[in-house]
Amino acid sequence: MLSADEAADLIEAIATRQDRAAFARLFNHFAPRMKAFIMRGGADAEAAQEVAQEALIMVWRKAASFDRTRASATTWLYTIARNKRIDLLRRNNRPAIDVEDWLTFFAPEDADADKSVLAGQTYTRVKELLSGLSPDQLLVIEKAFFEDKTHTAIAEELKLPLGTVKSRIRLALGRLRDALEKDES
């Protein structure tokens, strides 16, 4: 059993020296407790295990932000776990965006007949072009333009290098632009 001071000392050892032994001790003590805490919040065992691991990885990364004068180690750790659990709930409750749904952004609400026909044609063409992208390109376009995420956030979420995300977006936009330019000529 770790005391509050021992847990705080371990976090500070991680922050100052990236002490793996301190992290292992903290992990072994808190991982099962965090998992149980998350399961009491309604998550299944597998999801709770994942959230507990993500929370403790965040502890490794953010240990330097711990301040024992502002909160106890336990409070700080469980706050991270709670926030990770909320992130999981948001991910699971977010409806999947279908290409069909995206295209409603292109249709004008109030337009005369000519504009409505043109909008319908544009809708159909953009739908065709988007479906012609690779799944990887379509995913990053969705996240960048329809979920309004930064390239950095997309890279972190998809666990990809930032350069890969930027390349996929650039290539997808280039393909869309080229196809639309061919349509105009």
PDB file of C-alpha atoms in Angstrom:
ATOM      1  CA  MET A   1       0.000   0.000   0.000  1.00  0.00           C
ATOM      2  CA  LEU A   2       1.351   3.424  -0.960  1.00  0.00           C
ATOM      3  CA  SER A   3       0.886   6.427   1.250  1.00  0.00           C
ATOM      4  CA  ALA A   4      -0.062   9.763  -0.303  1.00  0.00           C
ATOM      5  CA  ASP A   5       3.471  11.066   0.248  1.00  0.00           C
ATOM      6  CA  GLU A   6       5.030   7.957  -1.316  1.00  0.00           C
ATOM      7  CA  ALA A   7       2.805   8.293  -4.398  1.00  0.00           C
ATOM      8  CA  ALA A   8       3.722  11.978  -4.695  1.00  0.00           C
ATOM      9  CA  ASP A   9       7.418  11.107  -4.363  1.00  0.00           C
ATOM     10  CA  LEU A  10       7.071   8.503  -7.139  1.00  0.00           C
ATOM     11  CA  ILE A  11       5.395  11.021  -9.457  1.00  0.00           C
ATOM     12  CA  GLU A  12       8.140  13.534  -8.761  1.00  0.00           C
ATOM     13  CA  ALA A  13      10.796  10.881  -9.472  1.00  0.00           C
ATOM     14  CA  ILE A  14       9.120  10.219 -12.793  1.00  0.00           C
ATOM     15  CA  ALA A  15       9.030  13.939 -13.538  1.00  0.00           C
ATOM     16  CA  THR A  16      12.611  14.712 -12.619  1.00  0.00           C
ATOM     17  CA  ARG A  17      14.490  11.543 -13.585  1.00  0.00           C
ATOM     18  CA  GLN A  18      12.026   9.606 -15.754  1.00  0.00           C
ATOM     19  CA  ASP A  19      12.472   6.893 -13.161  1.00  0.00           C
ATOM     20  CA  ARG A  20      11.099   3.660 -14.658  1.00  0.00           C
ATOM     21  CA  ALA A  21      11.163   1.817 -11.343  1.00  0.00           C
ATOM     22  CA  ALA A  22       9.066   4.557  -9.750  1.00  0.00           C
ATOM     23  CA  PHE A  23       6.630   4.362 -12.652  1.00  0.00           C
ATOM     24  CA  ALA A  24       6.425   0.570 -12.387  1.00  0.00           C
ATOM     25  CA  ARG A  25       5.651   0.816  -8.691  1.00  0.00           C
ATOM     26  CA  LEU A  26       3.015   3.519  -9.290  1.00  0.00           C
ATOM     27  CA  PHE A  27       1.535   1.524 -12.187  1.00  0.00           C
ATOM     28  CA  ASN A  28       1.356  -1.726 -10.211  1.00  0.00           C
ATOM     29  CA  HIS A  29      -0.389   0.020  -7.345  1.00  0.00           C
ATOM     30  CA  PHE A  30      -2.834   2.232  -9.254  1.00  0.00           C
ATOM     31  CA  ALA A  31      -3.669   0.315 -12.466  1.00  0.00           C
ATOM     32  CA  PRO A  32      -6.033  -2.214 -10.825  1.00  0.00           C
ATOM     33  CA  ARG A  33      -7.596   0.484  -8.649  1.00  0.00           C
ATOM     34  CA  MET A  34      -8.162   2.778 -11.632  1.00  0.00           C
ATOM     35  CA  LYS A  35      -9.637  -0.106 -13.611  1.00  0.00           C
ATOM     36  CA  ALA A  36     -12.112  -0.806 -10.794  1.00  0.00           C
ATOM     37  CA  PHE A  37     -12.918   2.916 -10.516  1.00  0.00           C
ATOM     38  CA  ILE A  38     -13.638   3.118 -14.250  1.00  0.00           C
ATOM     39  CA  MET A  39     -15.736  -0.062 -14.182  1.00  0.00           C
ATOM     40  CA  ARG A  40     -17.847   1.422 -11.380  1.00  0.00           C
ATOM     41  CA  GLY A  41     -18.519   4.263 -13.822  1.00  0.00           C
ATOM     42  CA  GLY A  42     -20.128   1.797 -16.230  1.00  0.00           C
ATOM     43  CA  ALA A  43     -17.275   0.685 -18.518  1.00  0.00           C
ATOM     44  CA  ASP A  44     -16.692  -2.971 -19.317  1.00  0.00           C
ATOM     45  CA  ALA A  45     -13.494  -4.655 -18.147  1.00  0.00           C
ATOM     46  CA  GLU A  46     -11.676  -4.311 -21.478  1.00  0.00           C
ATOM     47  CA  ALA A  47     -12.505  -0.620 -21.879  1.00  0.00           C
ATOM     48  CA  ALA A  48     -11.641   0.036 -18.232  1.00  0.00           C
ATOM     49  CA  GLN A  49      -8.254  -1.663 -18.692  1.00  0.00           C
ATOM     50  CA  GLU A  50      -7.573   0.492 -21.769  1.00  0.00           C
ATOM     51  CA  VAL A  51      -8.588   3.702 -20.005  1.00  0.00           C
ATOM     52  CA  ALA A  52      -6.478   2.877 -16.943  1.00  0.00           C
ATOM     53  CA  GLN A  53      -3.445   2.239 -19.150  1.00  0.00           C
ATOM     54  CA  GLU A  54      -4.027   5.474 -21.112  1.00  0.00           C
ATOM     55  CA  ALA A  55      -4.353   7.380 -17.844  1.00  0.00           C
ATOM     56  CA  LEU A  56      -1.106   5.997 -16.493  1.00  0.00           C
ATOM     57  CA  ILE A  57       0.699   6.706 -19.760  1.00  0.00           C
ATOM     58  CA  MET A  58      -0.547  10.276 -19.380  1.00  0.00           C
ATOM     59  CA  VAL A  59       0.926  10.271 -15.867  1.00  0.00           C
ATOM     60  CA  TRP A  60       4.312   9.335 -17.354  1.00  0.00           C
ATOM     61  CA  ARG A  61       4.059  12.146 -19.915  1.00  0.00           C
ATOM     62  CA  LYS A  62       2.625  14.825 -17.620  1.00  0.00           C
ATOM     63  CA  ALA A  63       4.332  14.010 -14.330  1.00  0.00           C
ATOM     64  CA  ALA A  64       6.118  17.370 -14.383  1.00  0.00           C
ATOM     65  CA  SER A  65       2.743  19.140 -14.127  1.00  0.00           C
ATOM     66  CA  PHE A  66       1.976  17.474 -10.778  1.00  0.00           C
ATOM     67  CA  ASP A  67       2.058  19.900  -7.838  1.00  0.00           C
ATOM     68  CA  ARG A  68       1.625  18.301  -4.423  1.00  0.00           C
ATOM     69  CA  THR A  69       0.674  21.693  -2.942  1.00  0.00           C
ATOM     70  CA  ARG A  70      -2.419  21.852  -5.176  1.00  0.00           C
ATOM     71  CA  ALA A  71      -3.694  18.258  -4.951  1.00  0.00           C
ATOM     72  CA  SER A  72      -2.802  14.921  -3.468  1.00  0.00           C
ATOM     73  CA  ALA A  73      -1.222  12.368  -5.760  1.00  0.00           C
ATOM     74  CA  THR A  74      -4.320  10.183  -5.573  1.00  0.00           C
ATOM     75  CA  THR A  75      -6.632  13.060  -6.493  1.00  0.00           C
ATOM     76  CA  TRP A  76      -4.391  14.027  -9.402  1.00  0.00           C
ATOM     77  CA  LEU A  77      -4.187  10.428 -10.666  1.00  0.00           C
ATOM     78  CA  TYR A  78      -7.920   9.768 -10.425  1.00  0.00           C
ATOM     79  CA  THR A  79      -8.695  13.079 -12.113  1.00  0.00           C
ATOM     80  CA  ILE A  80      -6.627  11.947 -15.088  1.00  0.00           C
ATOM     81  CA  ALA A  81      -8.435   8.586 -15.085  1.00  0.00           C
ATOM     82  CA  ARG A  82     -11.832  10.296 -14.875  1.00  0.00           C
ATOM     83  CA  ASN A  83     -10.961  12.576 -17.798  1.00  0.00           C
ATOM     84  CA  LYS A  84      -9.798   9.600 -19.862  1.00  0.00           C
ATOM     85  CA  ARG A  85     -13.071   7.823 -19.045  1.00  0.00           C
ATOM     86  CA  ILE A  86     -15.025  10.865 -20.221  1.00  0.00           C
ATOM     87  CA  ASP A  87     -12.980  10.852 -23.447  1.00  0.00           C
ATOM     88  CA  LEU A  88     -13.916   7.190 -23.944  1.00  0.00           C
ATOM     89  CA  LEU A  89     -17.606   7.933 -23.423  1.00  0.00           C
ATOM     90  CA  ARG A  90     -17.458  10.793 -25.908  1.00  0.00           C
ATOM     91  CA  ARG A  91     -15.712   8.604 -28.494  1.00  0.00           C
ATOM     92  CA  ASN A  92     -18.262   5.831 -28.073  1.00  0.00           C
ATOM     93  CA  ASN A  93     -21.286   8.107 -28.147  1.00  0.00           C
ATOM     94  CA  ARG A  94     -20.201  10.150 -31.161  1.00  0.00           C
ATOM     95  CA  PRO A  95     -22.186   9.031 -34.176  1.00  0.00           C
ATOM     96  CA  ALA A  96     -20.155   8.004 -37.181  1.00  0.00           C
ATOM     97  CA  ILE A  97     -20.234  10.593 -39.928  1.00  0.00           C
ATOM     98  CA  ASP A  98     -21.330   9.148 -43.233  1.00  0.00           C
ATOM     99  CA  VAL A  99     -20.201  10.660 -46.531  1.00  0.00           C
ATOM    100  CA  GLU A 100     -23.905  11.184 -47.254  1.00  0.00           C
ATOM    101  CA  ASP A 101     -24.169  13.403 -44.166  1.00  0.00           C
ATOM    102  CA  TRP A 102     -21.111  15.477 -45.079  1.00  0.00           C
ATOM    103  CA  LEU A 103     -22.561  16.479 -48.358  1.00  0.00           C
ATOM    104  CA  THR A 104     -25.503  18.227 -46.762  1.00  0.00           C
ATOM    105  CA  PHE A 105     -22.994  20.996 -46.028  1.00  0.00           C
ATOM    106  CA  PHE A 106     -22.820  21.706 -49.762  1.00  0.00           C
ATOM    107  CA  ALA A 107     -26.541  22.099 -50.343  1.00  0.00           C
ATOM    108  CA  PRO A 108     -27.888  25.665 -49.985  1.00  0.00           C
ATOM    109  CA  GLU A 109     -30.965  26.147 -47.835  1.00  0.00           C
ATOM    110  CA  ASP A 110     -32.707  28.881 -49.828  1.00  0.00           C
ATOM    111  CA  ALA A 111     -31.965  28.938 -53.516  1.00  0.00           C
ATOM    112  CA  ASP A 112     -33.797  29.418 -56.776  1.00  0.00           C
ATOM    113  CA  ALA A 113     -34.387  26.513 -59.176  1.00  0.00           C
ATOM    114  CA  ASP A 114     -31.174  26.975 -61.197  1.00  0.00           C
ATOM    115  CA  LYS A 115     -29.047  27.113 -58.075  1.00  0.00           C
ATOM    116  CA  SER A 116     -30.832  24.060 -56.667  1.00  0.00           C
ATOM    117  CA  VAL A 117     -30.069  22.054 -59.787  1.00  0.00           C
ATOM    118  CA  LEU A 118     -26.442  23.189 -59.732  1.00  0.00           C
ATOM    119  CA  ALA A 119     -26.178  22.356 -56.032  1.00  0.00           C
ATOM    120  CA  GLY A 120     -27.592  18.896 -56.707  1.00  0.00           C
ATOM    121  CA  GLN A 121     -25.056  18.332 -59.465  1.00  0.00           C
ATOM    122  CA  THR A 122     -22.236  19.585 -57.242  1.00  0.00           C
ATOM    123  CA  TYR A 123     -23.466  17.332 -54.445  1.00  0.00           C
ATOM    124  CA  THR A 124     -23.431  14.308 -56.724  1.00  0.00           C
ATOM    125  CA  ARG A 125     -19.996  15.124 -58.136  1.00  0.00           C
ATOM    126  CA  VAL A 126     -18.394  15.777 -54.752  1.00  0.00           C
ATOM    127  CA  LYS A 127     -19.927  12.532 -53.454  1.00  0.00           C
ATOM    128  CA  GLU A 128     -18.355  10.648 -56.376  1.00  0.00           C
ATOM    129  CA  LEU A 129     -14.995  12.318 -55.823  1.00  0.00           C
ATOM    130  CA  LEU A 130     -14.957  11.645 -52.071  1.00  0.00           C
ATOM    131  CA  SER A 131     -15.838   7.996 -52.620  1.00  0.00           C
ATOM    132  CA  GLY A 132     -12.859   7.797 -55.001  1.00  0.00           C
ATOM    133  CA  LEU A 133     -10.375   8.678 -52.259  1.00  0.00           C
ATOM    134  CA  SER A 134      -8.493   5.954 -50.423  1.00  0.00           C
ATOM    135  CA  PRO A 135      -9.924   5.085 -46.990  1.00  0.00           C
ATOM    136  CA  ASP A 136      -6.844   6.664 -45.347  1.00  0.00           C
ATOM    137  CA  GLN A 137      -7.298   9.916 -47.265  1.00  0.00           C
ATOM    138  CA  LEU A 138     -11.050   9.985 -46.644  1.00  0.00           C
ATOM    139  CA  LEU A 139     -10.500   9.528 -42.898  1.00  0.00           C
ATOM    140  CA  VAL A 140      -8.089  12.458 -42.570  1.00  0.00           C
ATOM    141  CA  ILE A 141     -10.295  14.691 -44.756  1.00  0.00           C
ATOM    142  CA  GLU A 142     -13.271  13.830 -42.523  1.00  0.00           C
ATOM    143  CA  LYS A 143     -11.368  14.685 -39.365  1.00  0.00           C
ATOM    144  CA  ALA A 144      -9.793  17.869 -40.744  1.00  0.00           C
ATOM    145  CA  PHE A 145     -12.770  19.405 -42.498  1.00  0.00           C
ATOM    146  CA  PHE A 146     -15.880  17.902 -40.939  1.00  0.00           C
ATOM    147  CA  GLU A 147     -14.722  17.379 -37.371  1.00  0.00           C
ATOM    148  CA  ASP A 148     -12.598  20.567 -37.511  1.00  0.00           C
ATOM    149  CA  LYS A 149      -9.528  18.922 -35.969  1.00  0.00           C
ATOM    150  CA  THR A 150      -5.997  20.213 -36.331  1.00  0.00           C
ATOM    151  CA  HIS A 151      -3.403  18.145 -38.148  1.00  0.00           C
ATOM    152  CA  THR A 152      -1.650  17.569 -34.818  1.00  0.00           C
ATOM    153  CA  ALA A 153      -4.849  16.334 -33.158  1.00  0.00           C
ATOM    154  CA  ILE A 154      -5.507  13.989 -36.086  1.00  0.00           C
ATOM    155  CA  ALA A 155      -1.959  12.618 -35.881  1.00  0.00           C
ATOM    156  CA  GLU A 156      -2.317  11.976 -32.151  1.00  0.00           C
ATOM    157  CA  GLU A 157      -5.763  10.392 -32.511  1.00  0.00           C
ATOM    158  CA  LEU A 158      -4.757   8.109 -35.377  1.00  0.00           C
ATOM    159  CA  LYS A 159      -1.275   7.489 -33.912  1.00  0.00           C
ATOM    160  CA  LEU A 160       0.365   8.581 -37.157  1.00  0.00           C
ATOM    161  CA  PRO A 161       3.332  10.863 -37.781  1.00  0.00           C
ATOM    162  CA  LEU A 162       2.270  14.469 -38.397  1.00  0.00           C
ATOM    163  CA  GLY A 163       3.953  14.422 -41.814  1.00  0.00           C
ATOM    164  CA  THR A 164       1.854  11.414 -42.854  1.00  0.00           C
ATOM    165  CA  VAL A 165      -1.374  13.202 -41.919  1.00  0.00           C
ATOM    166  CA  LYS A 166      -0.328  16.326 -43.818  1.00  0.00           C
ATOM    167  CA  SER A 167       0.684  14.262 -46.864  1.00  0.00           C
ATOM    168  CA  ARG A 168      -2.620  12.388 -46.926  1.00  0.00           C
ATOM    169  CA  ILE A 169      -4.598  15.618 -46.710  1.00  0.00           C
ATOM    170  CA  ARG A 170      -2.472  17.278 -49.373  1.00  0.00           C
ATOM    171  CA  LEU A 171      -2.794  14.285 -51.723  1.00  0.00           C
ATOM    172  CA  ALA A 172      -6.554  14.011 -51.181  1.00  0.00           C
ATOM    173  CA  LEU A 173      -7.105  17.714 -51.815  1.00  0.00           C
ATOM    174  CA  GLY A 174      -4.888  17.521 -54.900  1.00  0.00           C
ATOM    175  CA  ARG A 175      -6.956  14.642 -56.281  1.00  0.00           C
ATOM    176  CA  LEU A 176     -10.199  16.523 -55.618  1.00  0.00           C
ATOM    177  CA  ARG A 177      -8.834  19.734 -57.169  1.00  0.00           C
ATOM    178  CA  ASP A 178      -7.544  17.942 -60.272  1.00  0.00           C
ATOM    179  CA  ALA A 179     -10.865  16.185 -60.799  1.00  0.00           C
ATOM    180  CA  LEU A 180     -12.845  19.406 -60.381  1.00  0.00           C
ATOM    181  CA  GLU A 181     -10.522  21.261 -62.798  1.00  0.00           C
ATOM    182  CA  LYS A 182     -11.077  18.512 -65.392  1.00  0.00           C
ATOM    183  CA  ASP A 183     -14.822  18.936 -64.921  1.00  0.00           C
ATOM    184  CA  GLU A 184     -14.584  22.674 -65.609  1.00  0.00           C
ATOM    185  CA  SER A 185     -12.589  22.285 -68.821  1.00  0.00           C
TER     186      SER A 185
END
